[in-house]
Amino acid sequence: MSPAFRTMDVEPRTKGILLEPFVHQVGGHSCVLRFNETTLCKPLVPREHQFYETLPAEMRKFTPQYKGVVSVRFEEDEDRNLCLIAYPLKGDHATVDIVDNSDCEPKSKLLRWTNKKQHVLETEKSPKDWVRQHRKEEKMKSHKLEEEFEWLKKSEVLYYSVEKKGNISSQLKHYNPWSMKCHQQQLQRMKENAKHRNQYKFILLENLTSRYEVPCVLDLKMGTRQHGDDASEEKAANQIRKCQQSTSAVIGVRVCGMQVYQAGTGQLMFMNKYHGRKLSVQGFKEALFQFFHNGRYLRRELLGPVLKKLTELKAVLERQESYRFYSSSLLVIYDGKEWPDVTLDSDAEDLEDLSEESADESAGAYAYKPIGASSVDVRMIDFAHTTCRLYGEDSVVHEGQDAGYIFGLQSLIDIVTEISEESGE
């Protein structure tokens, strides 16, 4: 274990980092926060932390880069709004990239966590107003989250119209329903424990969406089994039931969440895990088709790279002995903003024209894309229930490959291949 994991001592007199909601989270129940432009953080789970510190070298290209551990605390700002602040741990300078949020909005406009939906801070608020509002929120909190949770379950597929001019990603700060749900529930849990504890460990991971202008994200729950070896009988039974009632049992994969930009209508489509569980195998295929469709046509140029990476990942996992990736997910990410190809002999004037067109609505908000820029990404995430013979404390040691996960990968390869062939690729 790293020194950061063995100690909770915060480095003294160090400037903290304001953690903001990660707006591109589409699945999972663990809260994910934005540390800076290229780094995310999430609550540290010992098993997941151990996975990142010991994972085989050939798997690193298929997982987010692990960047270390930070301490996260509650703090109040001058307006008495609760914020989450990250600090480096003593003896862990090498792993934590300490930067401030200089690329964020001014302080008076920063998004903070509350136990309500995210909102912009008011610059004028009297103490009496704050106390009155705070008491009202405390009175409502016992049923507020349940109400929103039920709303999200009923609203399994949502559409949000975005402005084509301006930064599309910034508009997601207020409208990603799954991200809001995770933020609210995590904050509520931490607030309930605040009297006994106000310091938590979070791990730092690469932000896989940072290279994309408008990230389209597909979260797939992989494998035919989701419960870990340490799950209670009730938890195991619940996970088994979910698998049996979804495509997990039939093809080893199900939709856990989706965010896709449909250029044809200028809308973002969100699909949550409750809808994903109801899909038949044909429905799963249609959802996958919808993920690669921009509302006008299928993004065929993405299918080949996706198939290549899925095949490479399958080969890597077939070489891993004893690993079981229970309840982990696979992310597929691409840019919903299409970029025109520029030939190698284009001169500077052509590139300047393209840059100017990027702000022009008639040009479709396109901008110059450098030759060789990555078009699609495939990564494994969420390893809180992963096990391996290297984890000496585990009571169960598995042999051979993770057949359920590999089965799901092969099913995914087959379905993407079918979509490609039927579309005339």
Coordinates of C-alpha atoms in Angstrom, one line a residue:
M1 CA 0.0 0.0 0.0
S2 CA 1.1 3.6 -0.7
P3 CA 2.0 6.0 2.2
A4 CA -1.2 7.9 1.2
F5 CA -3.3 4.9 2.0
R6 CA -1.7 4.3 5.4
T7 CA -2.3 7.7 6.8
M8 CA -5.1 10.2 7.1
D9 CA -2.8 13.1 8.1
V10 CA -3.5 16.1 5.9
E11 CA -0.5 18.1 4.8
P12 CA -0.6 21.4 6.8
R13 CA -1.0 24.8 5.2
T14 CA -1.8 23.4 1.8
K15 CA -4.4 25.0 -0.5
G16 CA -7.4 22.8 -1.0
I17 CA -9.2 22.0 -4.3
L18 CA -12.9 22.7 -4.6
L19 CA -14.6 19.5 -5.9
E20 CA -17.3 20.0 -8.5
P21 CA -19.9 17.6 -9.9
F22 CA -18.8 15.4 -12.7
V23 CA -21.4 16.1 -15.3
H24 CA -20.8 13.1 -17.6
Q25 CA -21.5 10.3 -15.1
V26 CA -24.3 8.2 -16.6
G27 CA -24.3 5.1 -14.4
G28 CA -23.1 3.6 -11.1
H29 CA -24.1 4.6 -7.6
S30 CA -20.8 5.8 -6.4
C31 CA -20.4 9.5 -6.6
V32 CA -17.8 10.9 -9.0
L33 CA -16.4 14.4 -8.7
R34 CA -14.3 16.7 -10.8
F35 CA -10.9 17.4 -9.3
N36 CA -9.6 19.4 -12.3
E37 CA -9.9 19.3 -16.1
T38 CA -8.1 16.0 -16.5
T39 CA -8.7 14.3 -13.1
L40 CA -11.7 12.9 -11.3
C41 CA -12.1 11.6 -7.8
K42 CA -14.4 9.1 -6.1
P43 CA -14.7 7.6 -2.6
L44 CA -11.9 5.2 -1.9
V45 CA -12.9 1.5 -1.6
P46 CA -9.9 -0.6 -0.4
R47 CA -10.5 -3.4 -2.9
E48 CA -10.7 -1.0 -5.9
H49 CA -7.6 0.9 -4.6
Q50 CA -5.7 -2.4 -4.4
F51 CA -6.7 -3.2 -8.0
Y52 CA -5.3 0.1 -9.4
E53 CA -2.1 -0.3 -7.5
T54 CA -1.5 -3.9 -8.6
L55 CA -3.2 -4.3 -12.0
P56 CA -1.2 -6.0 -14.8
A57 CA 0.7 -3.7 -17.1
E58 CA -1.2 -4.9 -20.2
M59 CA -4.5 -3.8 -18.7
R60 CA -3.5 -0.2 -18.1
K61 CA -4.5 0.9 -21.5
F62 CA -8.0 -0.3 -20.8
T63 CA -8.5 1.4 -17.4
P64 CA -8.4 5.0 -16.3
Q65 CA -4.9 6.1 -15.1
Y66 CA -4.6 6.0 -11.3
K67 CA -3.2 9.2 -9.9
G68 CA -3.2 8.8 -6.1
V69 CA -5.3 9.5 -3.0
V70 CA -6.6 12.7 -1.4
S71 CA -8.4 13.6 1.8
V72 CA -11.8 15.2 1.3
R73 CA -13.6 17.3 3.9
F74 CA -16.7 19.4 4.4
E75 CA -16.2 23.1 4.6
E76 CA -18.5 26.1 4.6
D77 CA -17.8 29.1 2.4
E78 CA -18.6 32.7 3.4
D79 CA -22.2 32.2 2.4
R80 CA -22.5 29.1 4.6
N81 CA -22.9 26.8 1.6
L82 CA -21.4 23.4 2.1
C83 CA -18.4 22.6 -0.2
L84 CA -16.3 19.5 -0.6
I85 CA -12.6 20.3 -0.5
A86 CA -9.7 17.9 -1.4
Y87 CA -6.3 18.1 0.3
P88 CA -3.1 16.1 -0.3
L89 CA -2.2 13.5 2.2
K90 CA 1.1 13.8 4.1
G91 CA 3.9 12.0 2.3
D92 CA 2.0 11.7 -1.0
H93 CA 3.2 14.8 -2.9
A94 CA 4.3 12.8 -5.9
T95 CA 0.8 11.4 -6.7
V96 CA -1.4 14.4 -6.3
D97 CA -1.4 17.2 -8.9
I98 CA -2.2 20.3 -6.8
V99 CA -3.8 22.9 -9.0
D100 CA -6.6 25.3 -8.3
N101 CA -9.8 25.5 -10.3
S102 CA -8.6 28.5 -12.3
D103 CA -10.4 27.3 -15.3
C104 CA -13.7 27.4 -13.5
E105 CA -16.2 30.2 -13.3
P106 CA -15.7 33.1 -10.8
K107 CA -16.2 32.2 -7.1
S108 CA -19.7 33.7 -7.0
K109 CA -20.8 31.5 -9.8
L110 CA -19.2 28.2 -8.7
L111 CA -21.5 25.2 -8.5
R112 CA -21.5 23.8 -5.0
W113 CA -23.2 20.7 -3.4
T114 CA -26.4 21.1 -1.5
N115 CA -29.0 18.6 -0.6
K116 CA -31.2 20.1 -3.4
K117 CA -30.5 20.2 -7.1
Q118 CA -27.4 22.0 -8.1
H119 CA -27.8 25.7 -8.3
V120 CA -25.8 28.9 -8.8
L121 CA -24.9 30.6 -5.5
E122 CA -26.7 33.8 -4.6
T123 CA -24.3 36.6 -3.9
E124 CA -26.8 38.4 -1.5
K125 CA -28.2 36.3 1.3
S126 CA -28.8 37.4 4.9
P127 CA -28.1 35.2 7.9
K128 CA -31.8 35.1 8.8
D129 CA -32.7 34.0 5.2
W130 CA -30.0 31.3 5.3
V131 CA -31.3 29.9 8.7
R132 CA -34.8 29.9 7.5
Q133 CA -33.9 28.1 4.3
H134 CA -31.6 25.7 6.1
R135 CA -34.3 24.6 8.5
K136 CA -36.7 24.1 5.7
E137 CA -34.2 21.9 3.8
E138 CA -33.5 19.9 6.9
K139 CA -37.2 19.3 7.4
M140 CA -37.6 18.1 3.8
K141 CA -34.5 16.0 3.5
S142 CA -35.9 12.8 4.9
H143 CA -38.2 12.4 1.9
K144 CA -36.7 14.7 -0.8
L145 CA -34.1 12.2 -2.0
E146 CA -36.7 9.4 -2.2
E147 CA -39.0 11.6 -4.3
E148 CA -36.2 12.4 -6.7
F149 CA -35.2 8.8 -6.8
E150 CA -38.7 7.8 -7.8
W151 CA -38.9 10.5 -10.4
L152 CA -35.7 9.3 -12.0
K153 CA -36.9 5.7 -12.0
K154 CA -40.1 6.9 -13.9
S155 CA -38.1 9.1 -16.2
E156 CA -35.9 6.4 -17.6
V157 CA -35.2 8.1 -20.9
L158 CA -34.9 11.9 -21.0
Y159 CA -34.2 14.5 -23.7
Y160 CA -32.7 17.9 -23.2
S161 CA -32.4 20.5 -25.9
V162 CA -29.1 22.3 -25.9
E163 CA -28.0 25.5 -27.5
K164 CA -25.9 24.8 -30.6
K165 CA -24.0 28.0 -30.1
G166 CA -21.6 28.1 -27.1
N167 CA -20.1 25.3 -25.0
I168 CA -22.5 22.3 -25.0
S169 CA -20.6 20.6 -22.3
S170 CA -21.1 23.5 -19.9
Q171 CA -24.8 23.2 -20.3
L172 CA -24.8 19.7 -18.8
K173 CA -23.9 21.1 -15.4
H174 CA -27.5 21.5 -14.6
Y175 CA -29.3 18.8 -16.5
N176 CA -27.6 15.4 -16.2
P177 CA -30.2 13.6 -14.0
W178 CA -28.1 10.6 -13.0
S179 CA -25.2 12.8 -12.0
M180 CA -27.5 14.9 -9.8
K181 CA -29.0 11.8 -8.1
C182 CA -25.5 10.4 -7.2
H183 CA -24.4 13.8 -5.9
Q184 CA -27.4 14.2 -3.7
Q185 CA -27.3 10.7 -2.2
Q186 CA -23.5 10.9 -1.5
L187 CA -23.8 14.3 0.1
Q188 CA -26.7 13.1 2.3
R189 CA -24.7 10.1 3.5
M190 CA -21.7 12.3 4.4
K191 CA -23.9 14.9 6.1
E192 CA -25.5 12.2 8.2
N193 CA -22.1 11.1 9.4
A194 CA -20.7 14.6 9.8
K195 CA -20.9 14.6 13.6
H196 CA -18.7 11.6 13.8
R197 CA -16.5 12.0 10.8
N198 CA -15.6 14.9 8.4
Q199 CA -12.6 13.4 6.6
Y200 CA -12.7 10.8 3.8
K201 CA -10.3 9.3 1.4
F202 CA -11.0 9.6 -2.3
I203 CA -8.9 8.1 -5.2
L204 CA -7.9 10.2 -8.2
L205 CA -8.5 8.9 -11.6
E206 CA -8.0 10.1 -15.2
N207 CA -11.0 11.9 -16.6
L208 CA -11.7 9.9 -19.8
T209 CA -14.1 12.5 -21.2
S210 CA -11.7 15.5 -21.0
R211 CA -10.4 15.1 -24.6
Y212 CA -13.9 15.3 -26.1
E213 CA -15.9 18.4 -26.9
V214 CA -19.3 16.8 -26.4
P215 CA -18.8 13.3 -24.8
C216 CA -21.2 10.6 -25.7
V217 CA -20.9 8.0 -23.0
L218 CA -22.2 4.4 -22.8
D219 CA -22.0 2.5 -19.5
L220 CA -22.3 -1.2 -19.8
K221 CA -22.6 -3.6 -16.9
M222 CA -20.4 -6.6 -17.9
G223 CA -20.6 -10.3 -17.0
T224 CA -23.2 -12.8 -16.0
R225 CA -22.7 -12.3 -12.3
Q226 CA -22.7 -9.0 -10.4
H227 CA -22.3 -9.9 -6.7
G228 CA -18.9 -10.1 -5.1
D229 CA -17.8 -13.1 -3.0
D230 CA -18.3 -11.0 0.2
A231 CA -21.9 -10.1 -0.6
S232 CA -24.6 -11.0 2.0
E233 CA -27.2 -13.6 1.0
E234 CA -29.8 -10.9 0.5
K235 CA -27.4 -8.8 -1.7
A236 CA -26.4 -11.8 -3.7
A237 CA -30.0 -12.8 -4.3
N238 CA -30.9 -9.3 -5.4
Q239 CA -28.0 -9.2 -7.9
I240 CA -28.9 -12.6 -9.2
R241 CA -32.5 -11.6 -9.8
K242 CA -31.4 -8.4 -11.7
C243 CA -29.2 -10.5 -13.9
Q244 CA -31.9 -13.1 -14.6
Q245 CA -34.4 -10.4 -15.5
S246 CA -32.1 -8.6 -17.9
T247 CA -29.8 -9.2 -20.8
S248 CA -27.0 -10.0 -18.4
A249 CA -28.1 -13.6 -18.1
V250 CA -28.5 -14.1 -21.8
I251 CA -25.6 -12.2 -23.4
G252 CA -23.5 -11.2 -20.4
V253 CA -24.0 -7.4 -20.7
R254 CA -26.7 -4.8 -20.1
V255 CA -27.0 -1.1 -20.5
C256 CA -26.3 0.7 -17.2
G257 CA -26.5 4.3 -18.5
M258 CA -26.2 6.4 -21.7
Q259 CA -25.6 10.0 -22.7
V260 CA -25.7 10.7 -26.5
Y261 CA -25.8 13.9 -28.5
Q262 CA -28.3 13.9 -31.4
A263 CA -27.1 16.6 -33.7
G264 CA -30.1 16.2 -35.9
T265 CA -32.4 17.6 -33.2
G266 CA -29.8 19.4 -31.0
Q267 CA -30.8 17.2 -28.1
L268 CA -29.0 15.2 -25.5
M269 CA -30.6 11.8 -24.7
F270 CA -30.1 10.3 -21.3
M271 CA -31.0 6.6 -20.6
N272 CA -30.7 5.2 -17.0
K273 CA -30.0 1.7 -15.7
Y274 CA -33.7 1.1 -14.9
H275 CA -34.5 1.3 -18.6
G276 CA -31.4 -0.8 -19.4
R277 CA -32.6 -3.6 -17.2
K278 CA -35.9 -3.9 -19.1
L279 CA -34.4 -4.2 -22.5
S280 CA -34.6 -7.5 -24.4
V281 CA -31.6 -8.7 -26.5
Q282 CA -33.2 -6.9 -29.5
G283 CA -33.8 -3.8 -27.4
F284 CA -30.2 -3.9 -26.3
K285 CA -29.1 -4.0 -29.9
E286 CA -31.4 -1.1 -30.8
A287 CA -30.0 0.9 -27.8
L288 CA -26.5 0.3 -29.1
F289 CA -27.5 1.4 -32.6
Q290 CA -29.1 4.6 -31.0
F291 CA -25.8 5.3 -29.1
F292 CA -23.9 5.4 -32.4
H293 CA -26.6 7.4 -34.2
N294 CA -26.5 11.2 -34.2
G295 CA -30.1 11.7 -35.1
R296 CA -29.3 12.0 -38.8
Y297 CA -27.2 9.0 -39.6
L298 CA -25.2 6.2 -38.0
R299 CA -21.6 7.1 -37.1
R300 CA -20.2 4.2 -39.0
E301 CA -16.6 5.5 -38.8
L302 CA -16.7 4.6 -35.0
L303 CA -17.7 1.0 -35.4
G304 CA -14.3 -0.3 -36.7
P305 CA -12.3 1.3 -33.9
V306 CA -14.7 0.1 -31.3
L307 CA -14.5 -3.5 -32.6
K308 CA -10.7 -3.3 -32.7
K309 CA -10.5 -2.2 -29.1
L310 CA -13.1 -4.7 -27.8
T311 CA -11.2 -7.5 -29.5
E312 CA -7.9 -6.3 -28.0
L313 CA -9.5 -6.2 -24.5
K314 CA -10.9 -9.6 -24.9
A315 CA -7.5 -11.0 -25.8
V316 CA -6.0 -9.3 -22.7
L317 CA -8.6 -10.6 -20.3
E318 CA -8.2 -14.1 -21.7
R319 CA -4.6 -14.0 -20.4
Q320 CA -5.6 -13.0 -16.9
E321 CA -5.6 -15.8 -14.4
S322 CA -7.8 -15.7 -11.3
Y323 CA -9.3 -12.2 -11.9
R324 CA -13.1 -11.8 -11.5
F325 CA -14.5 -8.3 -12.3
Y326 CA -17.8 -8.6 -10.6
S327 CA -20.1 -5.6 -11.0
S328 CA -17.6 -3.7 -13.1
S329 CA -18.6 -1.6 -16.1
L330 CA -17.2 -0.9 -19.5
L331 CA -17.3 2.6 -20.9
V332 CA -17.5 3.5 -24.6
I333 CA -16.9 7.2 -25.3
Y334 CA -16.8 9.2 -28.4
D335 CA -17.2 12.9 -29.4
G336 CA -20.7 13.9 -30.4
K337 CA -19.3 16.9 -32.1
E338 CA -18.1 15.9 -35.5
W339 CA -14.9 17.4 -36.9
P340 CA -14.2 17.8 -40.6
D341 CA -11.2 15.9 -41.9
V342 CA -8.3 18.1 -43.1
T343 CA -5.9 16.8 -45.6
L344 CA -2.2 16.8 -44.9
D345 CA -1.5 19.4 -47.7
S346 CA -4.0 21.9 -46.2
D347 CA -2.3 25.3 -45.8
A348 CA -2.4 27.6 -42.9
E349 CA -5.1 29.8 -44.5
D350 CA -7.4 26.7 -44.8
L351 CA -6.9 25.9 -41.1
E352 CA -7.6 29.5 -40.1
D353 CA -10.9 29.4 -42.1
L354 CA -11.9 26.2 -40.3
S355 CA -11.2 27.7 -36.9
E356 CA -13.4 30.7 -37.8
E357 CA -16.2 28.4 -38.9
S358 CA -16.2 26.7 -35.6
A359 CA -18.2 29.5 -34.1
D360 CA -20.5 29.8 -37.1
E361 CA -23.9 28.1 -36.7
S362 CA -24.0 27.6 -40.5
A363 CA -20.8 25.5 -40.2
G364 CA -22.5 23.2 -37.7
A365 CA -20.2 24.4 -34.8
Y366 CA -17.4 22.4 -36.3
A367 CA -13.8 23.1 -35.6
Y368 CA -10.5 21.7 -36.9
K369 CA -9.6 18.3 -35.6
P370 CA -5.9 17.4 -35.6
I371 CA -4.9 14.5 -37.7
G372 CA -4.7 11.3 -35.7
A373 CA -6.9 12.5 -32.8
S374 CA -8.5 9.7 -30.9
S375 CA -12.1 9.1 -32.1
V376 CA -13.4 6.5 -29.6
D377 CA -12.3 5.1 -26.2
V378 CA -13.1 1.8 -24.5
R379 CA -12.2 1.4 -20.8
M380 CA -13.1 -0.8 -17.8
I381 CA -14.2 1.0 -14.6
D382 CA -15.6 0.3 -11.1
F383 CA -13.5 -2.4 -9.4
A384 CA -15.0 -2.3 -5.8
H385 CA -15.9 -6.1 -6.1
T386 CA -13.0 -7.3 -8.1
T387 CA -11.0 -10.3 -6.8
C388 CA -7.8 -12.0 -7.6
R389 CA -5.5 -14.5 -6.0
L390 CA -3.1 -11.6 -5.3
Y391 CA -5.7 -10.3 -2.7
G392 CA -4.5 -12.5 0.1
E393 CA -7.3 -11.7 2.5
D394 CA -10.0 -13.1 0.1
S395 CA -11.6 -16.3 1.4
V396 CA -12.5 -17.4 -2.2
V397 CA -9.7 -17.9 -4.8
H398 CA -10.9 -18.3 -8.4
E399 CA -9.0 -20.2 -11.1
G400 CA -8.8 -19.4 -14.8
Q401 CA -10.4 -16.6 -16.8
D402 CA -13.5 -14.5 -16.0
A403 CA -15.7 -16.4 -18.3
G404 CA -18.8 -14.3 -17.7
Y405 CA -17.0 -11.0 -18.5
I406 CA -15.4 -12.5 -21.6
F407 CA -18.8 -13.9 -22.7
G408 CA -20.2 -10.4 -22.4
L409 CA -17.4 -8.9 -24.5
Q410 CA -17.9 -11.5 -27.2
S411 CA -21.6 -10.7 -27.3
L412 CA -20.8 -7.0 -27.6
I413 CA -18.4 -7.7 -30.5
D414 CA -21.0 -9.8 -32.2
I415 CA -23.8 -7.2 -31.9
V416 CA -21.5 -4.3 -33.0
T417 CA -20.4 -6.4 -36.0
E418 CA -24.1 -7.0 -36.9
I419 CA -24.8 -3.3 -36.7
S420 CA -21.8 -2.6 -38.9
E421 CA -22.7 -5.2 -41.5
E422 CA -26.4 -4.3 -41.6
S423 CA -25.5 -0.6 -42.2
G424 CA -23.3 -1.5 -45.2
E425 CA -20.0 -0.9 -43.5

